[in-house]
Amino acid sequence: SSPHLVQVRERIRINGQPISKEQFSKYFWLVYNRLEETKDPVHGSMPAYFRFLTIMAFHVFLQEKVDLAVVEVGIGGAYDCTNIIRTPVVCGVSSLGIDHTSILGDTMEKIAWQKGGIFKPGVPAFTVAQPERPLEVLRDRARERECPLYLCPELDAFEDGGQALALGLAGTHQRSNAALALQLARTWLQRRGCWGKAGGHRWGGQTPHSPPGLSRVPVPPGLEELKDVPLGAALAGRLVPLAPTFRPTDPMIQGLRDTEWLGRTQVLSHGAVTWYLDGAHTTSSIQACVRWFRQAALCQDPPHGGSEVRVLLFNATGDRDMAALLKLLVPCHFDYAVFCPNFTEVSVAGNADQQNFNVTVENALTRCLENQRTWTRLLEEKGGQDPWLPAPLRAGGLLQPAPTRGSLLLVPPAPRPLNSPALVFPCLAQALRWVAQGRDPQLAAPAATGAHPHPAASSGAVLLREAAAIRVLVTGSLHLVGGVLRLLDPTLSQ
C-alpha cells in the first residue's frame, strides 16, 4: 500500500505488521544489488522510488511464501507498475474521485478508464456505486477485457435481522469499502475451496440465465454463485449486474469490527486537545471527511466551564485544486486555519522516510501562503451569509463570545487584522506547538520568543491557552497526517 505515513516499512506488511527493519534492510540490498548487477551498462538506470519498492514488495512476498497478497495500485491502474500481475484472484475498484489529473485525466470518465486497466480476462472484478458515466466506462472496459464485473450490494444487504455490522473505521463512506472487502474476501475463499467450510451461504437471488443476445464471459472455476450472472445484464435497471449477497462469516464480522488504519478518520485525545486525522485529498474524500468531522466533533456538547476552539491544519500536494478543497471545509466553522508544509522540522535531515526530494522548501511555503490567502478570501465571501457562519459580535476589534455557540469566534478587525484567522508556519513541529500551547502532553510548549514573532500568533495563543477544549482537524494530505502522527505518537517511529 502507499503512501506510508511515518516509516517506509509500512508499505510492505505481513499479517498486518510492517516488515522488520532487519527484513527491510536484507531485502532492499538483495534487490538493489541484483538490479545494479544486471542493468544495461550504457542505457540502464535504476527503477524510480515507487517502482523499486513495488519490485521489492513482490520479492518479499515470494521469499516469505505468503498465502495471499493484497496489492494496492499506486496511481491509476492501467499503466501503474503494480499492474504486472497477469491473473490475480480478484480485482476491486473503490469509489472514484478526481485526483492525479495530470496523469490520469481531468474527468471521472478518463479516470475510470485508467482504473479499469486492472481488469483481466476471466478474473472477476467488483466495484461500488459510481456515477452513471464512469460506471459505463468501467462496464465497457470489462467487456473489452472479457472480465466479469459486478456491483457490490450496499452493506445493509449483509445485515441479517436488522443487526448492524460494526466497522472499526469511522465514516459512512467506509460502508461501501466494507461491502467491497466482503466480496473480495469471499471470492478468494471460494477460489481456495474454503467458502463452504467457512459456513457462508447466499441470501440474495440472481439472474439464472443469459438474456438473448448477450455473450457469456468465462469465469474461473469455484465461483459458482457468480458464473450465472451474465456480463452487462440489466439487473434492477443497473448498468452492471449486482453481486449476490451472503451471510458474512464470524471471522469476516470480526475483521470489519477490528480494522484499524492510521490516518483515516482517526481520533487522538491528548488532554484538552483532540486531534482528528484524515488523509482526505480529493473533493469527494474531503466531503466525506467533513461529514465525519461534523459527526465526531461538531455535534458534541460544548465543554463545561469554558470555550471551545476549533482549528484546521491543512496542506495539499501535487496538482490538486486547493481552493476547491478549502471551500468544502469552510462550513466546519473553524476559529483558526493553520497552513504549513509536510516537513516535521524546518530541517528534515535525519528523517529520510518523510523527505520529498521533488519539492523544495520554497515551493512548499509558497503554496501555504496561497492557501492562507484563499482561506481568508473564502471567509470574507461567506461571513455573515452562510448559515454555518453566523455574523460574530464585534467590540472594538476584540474577540467576543458568540452566544449561539458558546465558544469564541475570530474577528479580524479592519483594516489590518491583529487576530488573523489564517496562519502559516514553516514546519509541522512549530504549527503543532502553537496549536496545542502546551496543552498536549506529547508536545512541548512554544518558545516564548523567536519562534512566533508575528502578533497574530501571540494573540491567538491566549484563546488556545484558555480554551476548555481544542479540536483540531488535520486533513488535505496523507503526508501531512503522517508527519503529525510522527510528532504525536513517537512510538510509530521505532
Short mmCIF file of C-alpha atoms in Angstrom, two decimals:
data_model
loop_
_atom_site.label_atom_id
_atom_site.label_comp_id
_atom_site.label_asym_id
_atom_site.label_seq_id
_atom_site.Cartn_x
_atom_site.Cartn_y
_atom_site.Cartn_z
CA SER A 1 0.00 0.00 0.00
CA SER A 2 1.11 3.60 -0.46
CA PRO A 3 1.99 6.12 0.69
CA HIS A 4 3.45 5.35 4.09
CA LEU A 5 2.69 7.69 6.97
CA VAL A 6 5.75 7.54 9.24
CA GLN A 7 8.09 4.77 8.06
CA VAL A 8 8.57 3.33 4.61
CA ARG A 9 8.29 -0.21 6.04
CA GLU A 10 4.53 0.37 6.41
CA ARG A 11 4.17 -0.18 2.66
CA ILE A 12 5.14 -3.87 2.92
CA ARG A 13 3.22 -5.73 5.63
CA ILE A 14 2.92 -9.37 6.57
CA ASN A 15 -0.03 -10.41 8.74
CA GLY A 16 -0.86 -6.74 9.12
CA GLN A 17 2.52 -5.73 10.55
CA PRO A 18 5.20 -3.76 8.70
CA ILE A 19 8.21 -5.92 7.94
CA SER A 20 11.04 -5.51 10.45
CA LYS A 21 13.98 -3.18 9.94
CA GLU A 22 16.19 -6.24 9.53
CA GLN A 23 13.92 -7.71 6.85
CA PHE A 24 13.67 -4.39 5.06
CA SER A 25 17.45 -3.92 5.00
CA LYS A 26 18.06 -7.52 3.89
CA TYR A 27 15.61 -7.47 1.00
CA PHE A 28 16.41 -3.90 -0.03
CA TRP A 29 20.06 -4.72 -0.67
CA LEU A 30 19.27 -8.07 -2.29
CA VAL A 31 17.02 -6.38 -4.85
CA TYR A 32 19.21 -3.30 -5.25
CA ASN A 33 22.41 -5.26 -5.87
CA ARG A 34 20.71 -7.67 -8.27
CA LEU A 35 19.32 -4.78 -10.33
CA GLU A 36 22.63 -2.95 -10.25
CA GLU A 37 24.49 -6.04 -11.46
CA THR A 38 22.12 -6.83 -14.32
CA LYS A 39 21.17 -3.41 -15.72
CA ASP A 40 22.29 -2.33 -19.18
CA PRO A 41 25.70 -0.67 -18.64
CA VAL A 42 25.01 2.03 -21.24
CA HIS A 43 21.28 2.80 -21.21
CA GLY A 44 20.18 1.19 -17.96
CA SER A 45 19.05 3.05 -14.87
CA MET A 46 17.69 2.00 -11.50
CA PRO A 47 13.90 1.97 -11.04
CA ALA A 48 12.33 5.07 -9.53
CA TYR A 49 11.28 5.09 -5.86
CA PHE A 50 7.79 3.61 -6.16
CA ARG A 51 8.79 1.07 -8.81
CA PHE A 52 11.70 -0.13 -6.74
CA LEU A 53 9.52 -0.58 -3.66
CA THR A 54 6.94 -2.47 -5.75
CA ILE A 55 9.58 -4.88 -7.06
CA MET A 56 10.90 -5.26 -3.55
CA ALA A 57 7.42 -5.96 -2.14
CA PHE A 58 6.82 -8.75 -4.68
CA HIS A 59 10.23 -10.23 -3.82
CA VAL A 60 9.45 -10.11 -0.09
CA PHE A 61 6.08 -11.82 -0.56
CA LEU A 62 7.62 -14.57 -2.70
CA GLN A 63 10.54 -15.18 -0.35
CA GLU A 64 8.33 -15.17 2.74
CA LYS A 65 5.87 -17.51 0.99
CA VAL A 66 2.71 -15.58 1.83
CA ASP A 67 -0.62 -17.29 1.09
CA LEU A 68 -2.32 -14.14 -0.12
CA ALA A 69 -1.01 -10.75 -1.25
CA VAL A 70 -3.27 -7.72 -1.31
CA VAL A 71 -1.76 -5.17 -3.72
CA GLU A 72 -2.99 -1.59 -3.89
CA VAL A 73 -2.20 0.29 -7.10
CA GLY A 74 -0.10 3.43 -6.83
CA ILE A 75 -1.75 5.80 -9.30
CA GLY A 76 -4.49 4.83 -11.73
CA GLY A 77 -4.11 1.21 -12.71
CA ALA A 78 -3.68 0.76 -16.45
CA TYR A 79 -0.06 1.94 -16.54
CA ASP A 80 0.74 1.50 -12.85
CA CYS A 81 3.76 -0.66 -12.15
CA THR A 82 1.71 -2.90 -9.82
CA ASN A 83 -0.33 -3.96 -12.88
CA ILE A 84 2.12 -6.66 -13.99
CA ILE A 85 0.15 -9.42 -12.23
CA ARG A 86 -1.35 -11.39 -15.13
CA THR A 87 -4.02 -13.39 -13.33
CA PRO A 88 -4.92 -12.08 -9.88
CA VAL A 89 -7.62 -13.97 -7.99
CA VAL A 90 -9.95 -10.96 -7.98
CA CYS A 91 -9.87 -7.20 -8.62
CA GLY A 92 -11.70 -4.36 -6.89
CA VAL A 93 -12.36 -0.71 -7.77
CA SER A 94 -13.47 1.50 -4.88
CA SER A 95 -15.28 4.84 -5.14
CA LEU A 96 -13.76 7.02 -7.85
CA GLY A 97 -12.61 10.59 -7.29
CA ILE A 98 -10.81 13.34 -9.19
CA ASP A 99 -7.09 13.05 -8.41
CA HIS A 100 -3.72 12.97 -10.18
CA THR A 101 -5.34 14.72 -13.14
CA SER A 102 -2.04 15.41 -14.92
CA ILE A 103 -1.50 11.65 -15.17
CA LEU A 104 -4.98 10.11 -15.21
CA GLY A 105 -7.04 12.78 -16.95
CA ASP A 106 -9.29 15.60 -15.80
CA THR A 107 -12.68 13.85 -15.90
CA MET A 108 -14.21 10.95 -13.98
CA GLU A 109 -14.63 9.07 -17.26
CA LYS A 110 -10.91 9.29 -18.07
CA ILE A 111 -10.01 8.23 -14.55
CA ALA A 112 -12.47 5.30 -14.72
CA TRP A 113 -10.74 4.15 -17.94
CA GLN A 114 -7.41 4.11 -16.12
CA LYS A 115 -8.84 2.28 -13.11
CA GLY A 116 -10.43 -0.34 -15.36
CA GLY A 117 -6.96 -1.13 -16.67
CA ILE A 118 -6.51 -3.65 -13.84
CA PHE A 119 -9.32 -5.87 -15.22
CA LYS A 120 -8.07 -9.23 -16.52
CA PRO A 121 -9.70 -11.86 -18.80
CA GLY A 122 -11.84 -14.26 -16.81
CA VAL A 123 -10.87 -12.70 -13.47
CA PRO A 124 -13.92 -11.46 -11.53
CA ALA A 125 -13.94 -7.79 -10.58
CA PHE A 126 -16.14 -5.79 -8.21
CA THR A 127 -16.90 -2.13 -7.86
CA VAL A 128 -19.14 0.01 -5.66
CA ALA A 129 -21.82 2.54 -6.60
CA GLN A 130 -20.39 5.10 -9.04
CA PRO A 131 -21.88 7.95 -11.09
CA GLU A 132 -23.55 6.66 -14.25
CA ARG A 133 -21.00 7.77 -16.86
CA PRO A 134 -17.88 6.46 -15.04
CA LEU A 135 -19.74 3.21 -14.34
CA GLU A 136 -20.44 2.87 -18.07
CA VAL A 137 -16.72 3.28 -18.75
CA LEU A 138 -15.87 0.56 -16.21
CA ARG A 139 -18.51 -1.71 -17.80
CA ASP A 140 -17.08 -1.11 -21.29
CA ARG A 141 -13.52 -1.74 -20.09
CA ALA A 142 -14.67 -5.01 -18.52
CA ARG A 143 -16.33 -6.10 -21.77
CA GLU A 144 -13.26 -5.14 -23.76
CA ARG A 145 -11.06 -7.24 -21.48
CA GLU A 146 -13.55 -10.12 -21.14
CA CYS A 147 -13.71 -9.55 -17.40
CA PRO A 148 -16.87 -10.37 -15.40
CA LEU A 149 -17.66 -7.16 -13.49
CA TYR A 150 -20.16 -6.95 -10.63
CA LEU A 151 -21.59 -4.19 -8.49
CA CYS A 152 -21.41 -4.68 -4.72
CA PRO A 153 -24.74 -4.51 -2.91
CA GLU A 154 -24.93 -1.94 -0.13
CA LEU A 155 -23.65 -3.11 3.26
CA ASP A 156 -27.23 -3.01 4.58
CA ALA A 157 -27.96 -6.08 2.44
CA PHE A 158 -25.46 -8.11 4.51
CA GLU A 159 -27.01 -7.21 7.86
CA ASP A 160 -29.24 -10.11 8.87
CA GLY A 161 -32.28 -9.36 11.02
CA GLY A 162 -31.51 -5.67 11.28
CA GLN A 163 -28.29 -6.25 13.28
CA ALA A 164 -25.81 -3.67 12.00
CA LEU A 165 -22.27 -4.69 11.09
CA ALA A 166 -19.87 -2.72 13.28
CA LEU A 167 -16.94 -1.11 11.47
CA GLY A 168 -13.61 -0.29 13.06
CA LEU A 169 -13.22 2.67 10.69
CA ALA A 170 -15.49 5.67 11.24
CA GLY A 171 -17.37 7.50 8.49
CA THR A 172 -20.33 6.47 6.35
CA HIS A 173 -18.07 6.21 3.27
CA GLN A 174 -16.37 3.21 4.89
CA ARG A 175 -19.55 1.19 4.44
CA SER A 176 -19.03 0.89 0.69
CA ASN A 177 -15.38 -0.03 1.31
CA ALA A 178 -16.54 -2.73 3.72
CA ALA A 179 -19.02 -4.12 1.17
CA LEU A 180 -16.23 -4.30 -1.40
CA ALA A 181 -13.89 -6.00 1.09
CA LEU A 182 -16.52 -8.66 1.83
CA GLN A 183 -16.88 -9.52 -1.86
CA LEU A 184 -13.11 -9.69 -2.43
CA ALA A 185 -12.57 -11.87 0.63
CA ARG A 186 -15.42 -14.23 -0.28
CA THR A 187 -14.13 -14.64 -3.83
CA TRP A 188 -10.68 -15.61 -2.57
CA LEU A 189 -12.21 -18.09 -0.10
CA GLN A 190 -14.26 -19.61 -2.92
CA ARG A 191 -11.17 -19.93 -5.11
CA ARG A 192 -9.34 -21.71 -2.29
CA GLY A 193 -12.31 -24.02 -1.73
CA CYS A 194 -12.78 -22.65 1.79
CA TRP A 195 -16.15 -20.93 1.42
CA GLY A 196 -18.37 -23.89 2.27
CA LYS A 197 -16.13 -24.78 5.20
CA ALA A 198 -16.34 -21.18 6.42
CA GLY A 199 -20.10 -21.55 6.75
CA GLY A 200 -21.15 -18.76 4.42
CA HIS A 201 -24.14 -19.07 2.13
CA ARG A 202 -26.13 -16.94 -0.27
CA TRP A 203 -29.26 -14.97 0.60
CA GLY A 204 -29.99 -12.85 -2.46
CA GLY A 205 -31.29 -14.06 -5.80
CA GLN A 206 -29.57 -13.77 -9.15
CA THR A 207 -30.35 -13.98 -12.83
CA PRO A 208 -30.18 -17.71 -13.72
CA HIS A 209 -29.90 -17.42 -17.48
CA SER A 210 -28.35 -15.07 -20.01
CA PRO A 211 -30.81 -12.78 -21.79
CA PRO A 212 -30.88 -13.38 -25.55
CA GLY A 213 -28.04 -11.81 -27.48
CA LEU A 214 -25.62 -11.49 -24.55
CA SER A 215 -22.40 -13.45 -24.81
CA ARG A 216 -21.06 -15.27 -21.78
CA VAL A 217 -17.69 -14.44 -20.28
CA PRO A 218 -15.55 -17.29 -18.97
CA VAL A 219 -15.33 -17.31 -15.18
CA PRO A 220 -12.67 -19.21 -13.19
CA PRO A 221 -13.88 -22.44 -11.58
CA GLY A 222 -15.04 -22.19 -7.99
CA LEU A 223 -17.17 -19.07 -8.45
CA GLU A 224 -20.41 -20.99 -8.88
CA GLU A 225 -22.70 -18.32 -7.49
CA LEU A 226 -21.34 -15.67 -9.84
CA LYS A 227 -20.93 -17.60 -13.07
CA ASP A 228 -24.64 -17.45 -13.95
CA VAL A 229 -24.76 -13.64 -13.87
CA PRO A 230 -24.07 -12.52 -17.46
CA LEU A 231 -21.82 -9.57 -18.08
CA GLY A 232 -23.76 -6.42 -18.86
CA ALA A 233 -27.11 -7.84 -17.72
CA ALA A 234 -29.59 -5.19 -16.64
CA LEU A 235 -30.40 -6.25 -13.12
CA ALA A 236 -32.92 -3.98 -11.40
CA GLY A 237 -32.17 -1.38 -14.04
CA ARG A 238 -28.45 -1.34 -13.27
CA LEU A 239 -25.63 -0.94 -15.77
CA VAL A 240 -23.61 -3.67 -14.08
CA PRO A 241 -25.03 -6.89 -12.58
CA LEU A 242 -25.44 -6.93 -8.85
CA ALA A 243 -23.32 -9.48 -6.98
CA PRO A 244 -25.31 -11.84 -4.75
CA THR A 245 -25.47 -11.15 -1.05
CA PHE A 246 -24.42 -13.70 1.52
CA ARG A 247 -24.17 -14.10 5.26
CA PRO A 248 -20.74 -12.87 6.44
CA THR A 249 -18.81 -15.42 8.46
CA ASP A 250 -17.84 -14.73 12.06
CA PRO A 251 -14.20 -14.00 11.09
CA MET A 252 -15.46 -11.52 8.45
CA ILE A 253 -17.64 -9.78 11.04
CA GLN A 254 -14.70 -9.62 13.44
CA GLY A 255 -12.40 -8.35 10.70
CA LEU A 256 -14.71 -5.46 9.86
CA ARG A 257 -15.07 -4.61 13.55
CA ASP A 258 -11.34 -4.76 14.35
CA THR A 259 -9.96 -2.98 11.29
CA GLU A 260 -7.61 -0.12 12.09
CA TRP A 261 -5.92 2.15 9.58
CA LEU A 262 -3.86 5.05 10.85
CA GLY A 263 -4.58 8.45 9.39
CA ARG A 264 -8.08 7.60 8.19
CA THR A 265 -10.87 9.06 10.36
CA GLN A 266 -8.59 8.67 13.36
CA VAL A 267 -9.16 10.44 16.68
CA LEU A 268 -6.40 11.08 19.24
CA SER A 269 -7.41 12.56 22.59
CA HIS A 270 -4.49 14.29 24.31
CA GLY A 271 -5.76 16.13 27.35
CA ALA A 272 -7.52 19.34 26.35
CA VAL A 273 -6.54 18.81 22.71
CA THR A 274 -8.36 16.34 20.47
CA TRP A 275 -6.78 15.63 17.08
CA TYR A 276 -8.99 14.46 14.20
CA LEU A 277 -6.79 12.98 11.47
CA ASP A 278 -7.97 12.13 7.96
CA GLY A 279 -5.75 11.97 4.88
CA ALA A 280 -8.53 13.08 2.51
CA HIS A 281 -7.13 14.90 -0.53
CA THR A 282 -9.84 14.86 -3.22
CA THR A 283 -13.16 16.71 -3.35
CA SER A 284 -15.15 13.53 -2.70
CA SER A 285 -12.94 12.39 0.18
CA ILE A 286 -12.89 15.89 1.74
CA GLN A 287 -16.69 15.88 1.61
CA ALA A 288 -16.68 12.53 3.42
CA CYS A 289 -14.16 13.94 5.91
CA VAL A 290 -16.40 16.94 6.63
CA ARG A 291 -19.38 14.64 7.28
CA TRP A 292 -17.29 12.55 9.64
CA PHE A 293 -15.79 15.56 11.45
CA ARG A 294 -19.19 17.15 11.98
CA GLN A 295 -20.47 13.92 13.44
CA ALA A 296 -17.40 13.27 15.58
CA ALA A 297 -16.63 16.78 16.82
CA LEU A 298 -19.10 19.48 15.92
CA CYS A 299 -22.16 17.65 17.23
CA GLN A 300 -20.70 17.26 20.70
CA ASP A 301 -21.96 19.40 23.53
CA PRO A 302 -19.82 22.45 24.31
CA PRO A 303 -17.31 21.80 27.10
CA HIS A 304 -18.33 22.76 30.62
CA GLY A 305 -16.68 25.72 32.22
CA GLY A 306 -15.02 27.22 29.19
CA SER A 307 -14.86 27.80 25.49
CA GLU A 308 -14.08 25.52 22.59
CA VAL A 309 -11.63 26.48 19.86
CA ARG A 310 -11.66 24.71 16.52
CA VAL A 311 -8.56 24.61 14.35
CA LEU A 312 -7.97 23.41 10.80
CA LEU A 313 -4.46 22.19 9.97
CA PHE A 314 -4.25 21.83 6.19
CA ASN A 315 -1.82 21.18 3.39
CA ALA A 316 -2.21 19.57 0.00
CA THR A 317 0.30 18.48 -2.61
CA GLY A 318 0.52 17.76 -6.32
CA ASP A 319 -1.82 19.25 -8.90
CA ARG A 320 -4.86 19.43 -6.64
CA ASP A 321 -7.31 22.35 -6.68
CA MET A 322 -6.58 23.85 -3.26
CA ALA A 323 -9.37 26.43 -3.41
CA ALA A 324 -11.98 23.75 -4.18
CA LEU A 325 -10.82 21.64 -1.22
CA LEU A 326 -10.69 24.57 1.19
CA LYS A 327 -14.13 25.76 0.16
CA LEU A 328 -15.58 22.43 1.29
CA LEU A 329 -14.02 22.91 4.73
CA VAL A 330 -15.44 26.40 5.40
CA PRO A 331 -18.79 25.10 6.77
CA CYS A 332 -16.95 23.33 9.61
CA HIS A 333 -16.65 26.78 11.20
CA PHE A 334 -13.02 26.85 12.30
CA ASP A 335 -11.71 29.60 14.52
CA TYR A 336 -8.25 29.25 13.02
CA ALA A 337 -6.77 27.74 9.89
CA VAL A 338 -3.11 26.78 10.07
CA PHE A 339 -1.07 26.04 6.96
CA CYS A 340 2.39 24.52 6.86
CA PRO A 341 4.46 22.20 4.65
CA ASN A 342 4.60 18.48 5.31
CA PHE A 343 8.06 18.79 6.89
CA THR A 344 8.11 17.76 10.54
CA GLU A 345 11.01 20.13 11.25
CA VAL A 346 12.49 23.09 9.39
CA SER A 347 15.49 20.87 8.74
CA VAL A 348 14.47 17.37 7.66
CA ALA A 349 17.96 15.94 7.99
CA GLY A 350 17.86 12.51 9.62
CA ASN A 351 14.21 11.99 8.68
CA ALA A 352 14.65 10.43 5.26
CA ASP A 353 11.39 8.47 5.33
CA GLN A 354 9.45 11.75 5.15
CA GLN A 355 11.60 13.69 2.71
CA ASN A 356 10.21 14.60 -0.69
CA PHE A 357 13.10 15.42 -2.97
CA ASN A 358 10.73 16.66 -5.69
CA VAL A 359 9.53 19.65 -3.64
CA THR A 360 11.67 22.50 -2.35
CA VAL A 361 11.01 24.29 0.92
CA GLU A 362 10.39 27.49 -1.04
CA ASN A 363 7.76 25.85 -3.24
CA ALA A 364 6.02 24.31 -0.25
CA LEU A 365 5.90 27.59 1.67
CA THR A 366 4.66 29.49 -1.37
CA ARG A 367 1.76 27.05 -1.62
CA CYS A 368 0.98 27.54 2.08
CA LEU A 369 0.85 31.31 1.62
CA GLU A 370 -1.51 30.84 -1.33
CA ASN A 371 -3.74 28.66 0.85
CA GLN A 372 -3.71 31.34 3.55
CA ARG A 373 -4.89 33.97 1.07
CA THR A 374 -7.53 31.63 -0.33
CA TRP A 375 -8.90 30.82 3.13
CA THR A 376 -9.08 34.49 4.10
CA ARG A 377 -10.94 35.28 0.87
CA LEU A 378 -13.38 32.40 1.41
CA LEU A 379 -14.16 33.65 4.92
CA GLU A 380 -14.78 37.15 3.60
CA GLU A 381 -17.14 35.79 0.96
CA LYS A 382 -19.01 33.58 3.42
CA GLY A 383 -19.01 35.69 6.56
CA GLY A 384 -22.50 36.64 7.68
CA GLN A 385 -24.15 34.96 4.69
CA ASP A 386 -23.75 31.25 5.26
CA PRO A 387 -25.99 29.79 8.00
CA TRP A 388 -22.97 27.85 9.25
CA LEU A 389 -21.09 31.11 9.74
CA PRO A 390 -23.22 33.48 11.84
CA ALA A 391 -22.03 37.07 11.94
CA PRO A 392 -19.83 37.42 15.05
CA LEU A 393 -20.17 40.18 17.60
CA ARG A 394 -17.62 42.97 17.27
CA ALA A 395 -16.46 45.21 20.10
CA GLY A 396 -13.52 47.44 19.42
CA GLY A 397 -11.71 44.82 17.40
CA LEU A 398 -11.63 42.34 20.29
CA LEU A 399 -12.80 38.75 20.22
CA GLN A 400 -16.24 38.25 21.70
CA PRO A 401 -18.19 35.11 22.62
CA ALA A 402 -20.85 34.05 20.15
CA PRO A 403 -23.91 33.25 22.29
CA THR A 404 -25.32 30.79 19.76
CA ARG A 405 -22.28 28.55 20.02
CA GLY A 406 -20.92 29.23 23.46
CA SER A 407 -17.43 29.49 22.01
CA LEU A 408 -15.13 32.17 20.69
CA LEU A 409 -15.16 33.38 17.11
CA LEU A 410 -12.23 35.06 15.49
CA VAL A 411 -12.97 38.58 14.28
CA PRO A 412 -10.28 40.13 12.09
CA PRO A 413 -10.79 43.86 12.72
CA ALA A 414 -10.26 46.17 9.76
CA PRO A 415 -8.15 47.48 8.22
CA ARG A 416 -5.18 45.36 9.39
CA PRO A 417 -6.12 42.25 11.37
CA LEU A 418 -4.30 41.65 14.62
CA ASN A 419 -6.12 38.37 15.19
CA SER A 420 -5.67 36.61 11.89
CA PRO A 421 -7.89 33.58 11.23
CA ALA A 422 -5.18 32.07 8.99
CA LEU A 423 -1.56 31.44 9.95
CA VAL A 424 1.44 29.94 8.16
CA PHE A 425 4.28 28.08 9.89
CA PRO A 426 7.46 26.76 8.29
CA CYS A 427 7.12 23.21 9.67
CA LEU A 428 4.74 20.87 11.45
CA ALA A 429 6.54 20.95 14.79
CA GLN A 430 6.09 24.72 15.12
CA ALA A 431 2.47 24.53 13.90
CA LEU A 432 1.52 21.80 16.38
CA ARG A 433 3.25 23.53 19.28
CA TRP A 434 1.35 26.72 18.53
CA VAL A 435 -1.99 24.94 18.26
CA ALA A 436 -1.50 22.96 21.47
CA GLN A 437 0.04 25.80 23.52
CA GLY A 438 1.44 23.30 26.00
CA ARG A 439 -1.96 21.62 26.47
CA ASP A 440 -0.86 18.36 24.75
CA PRO A 441 1.50 16.30 26.95
CA GLN A 442 3.23 14.92 23.82
CA LEU A 443 4.25 18.39 22.62
CA ALA A 444 6.44 21.00 24.24
CA ALA A 445 5.05 24.49 24.70
CA PRO A 446 6.08 27.01 22.01
CA ALA A 447 9.11 29.14 22.75
CA ALA A 448 8.26 32.48 24.34
CA THR A 449 10.43 34.40 21.90
CA GLY A 450 11.77 33.90 18.45
CA ALA A 451 9.52 31.13 17.20
CA HIS A 452 6.36 33.16 16.64
CA PRO A 453 7.24 36.85 16.37
CA HIS A 454 4.07 37.77 14.48
CA PRO A 455 1.48 39.40 16.78
CA ALA A 456 -1.27 37.18 15.37
CA ALA A 457 0.45 34.13 16.79
CA SER A 458 0.74 35.51 20.31
CA SER A 459 -2.79 36.95 20.16
CA GLY A 460 -4.38 33.66 19.17
CA ALA A 461 -2.33 31.81 21.73
CA VAL A 462 -4.36 33.43 24.52
CA LEU A 463 -7.57 31.83 23.23
CA LEU A 464 -5.93 28.45 22.85
CA ARG A 465 -4.40 28.55 26.34
CA GLU A 466 -7.72 29.50 27.94
CA ALA A 467 -10.00 27.17 25.96
CA ALA A 468 -11.58 24.25 27.77
CA ALA A 469 -11.31 22.16 24.60
CA ILE A 470 -9.26 22.45 21.40
CA ARG A 471 -10.50 20.38 18.46
CA VAL A 472 -8.07 20.10 15.54
CA LEU A 473 -8.88 18.64 12.13
CA VAL A 474 -5.77 17.60 10.18
CA THR A 475 -6.51 16.91 6.52
CA GLY A 476 -5.58 17.54 2.88
CA SER A 477 -2.64 15.15 2.58
CA LEU A 478 -1.65 11.72 3.88
CA HIS A 479 1.92 13.01 4.09
CA LEU A 480 0.72 15.83 6.36
CA VAL A 481 -1.16 13.34 8.54
CA GLY A 482 1.92 11.12 8.66
CA GLY A 483 4.09 13.98 9.85
CA VAL A 484 1.56 14.86 12.56
CA LEU A 485 1.39 11.22 13.71
CA ARG A 486 5.18 11.09 13.90
CA LEU A 487 5.13 14.00 16.35
CA LEU A 488 2.07 12.96 18.35
CA ASP A 489 2.97 9.28 18.70
CA PRO A 490 6.77 8.80 18.82
CA THR A 491 6.35 5.02 19.16
CA LEU A 492 5.39 4.85 15.47
CA SER A 493 8.97 5.79 14.55
CA GLN A 494 10.50 2.85 16.41
#
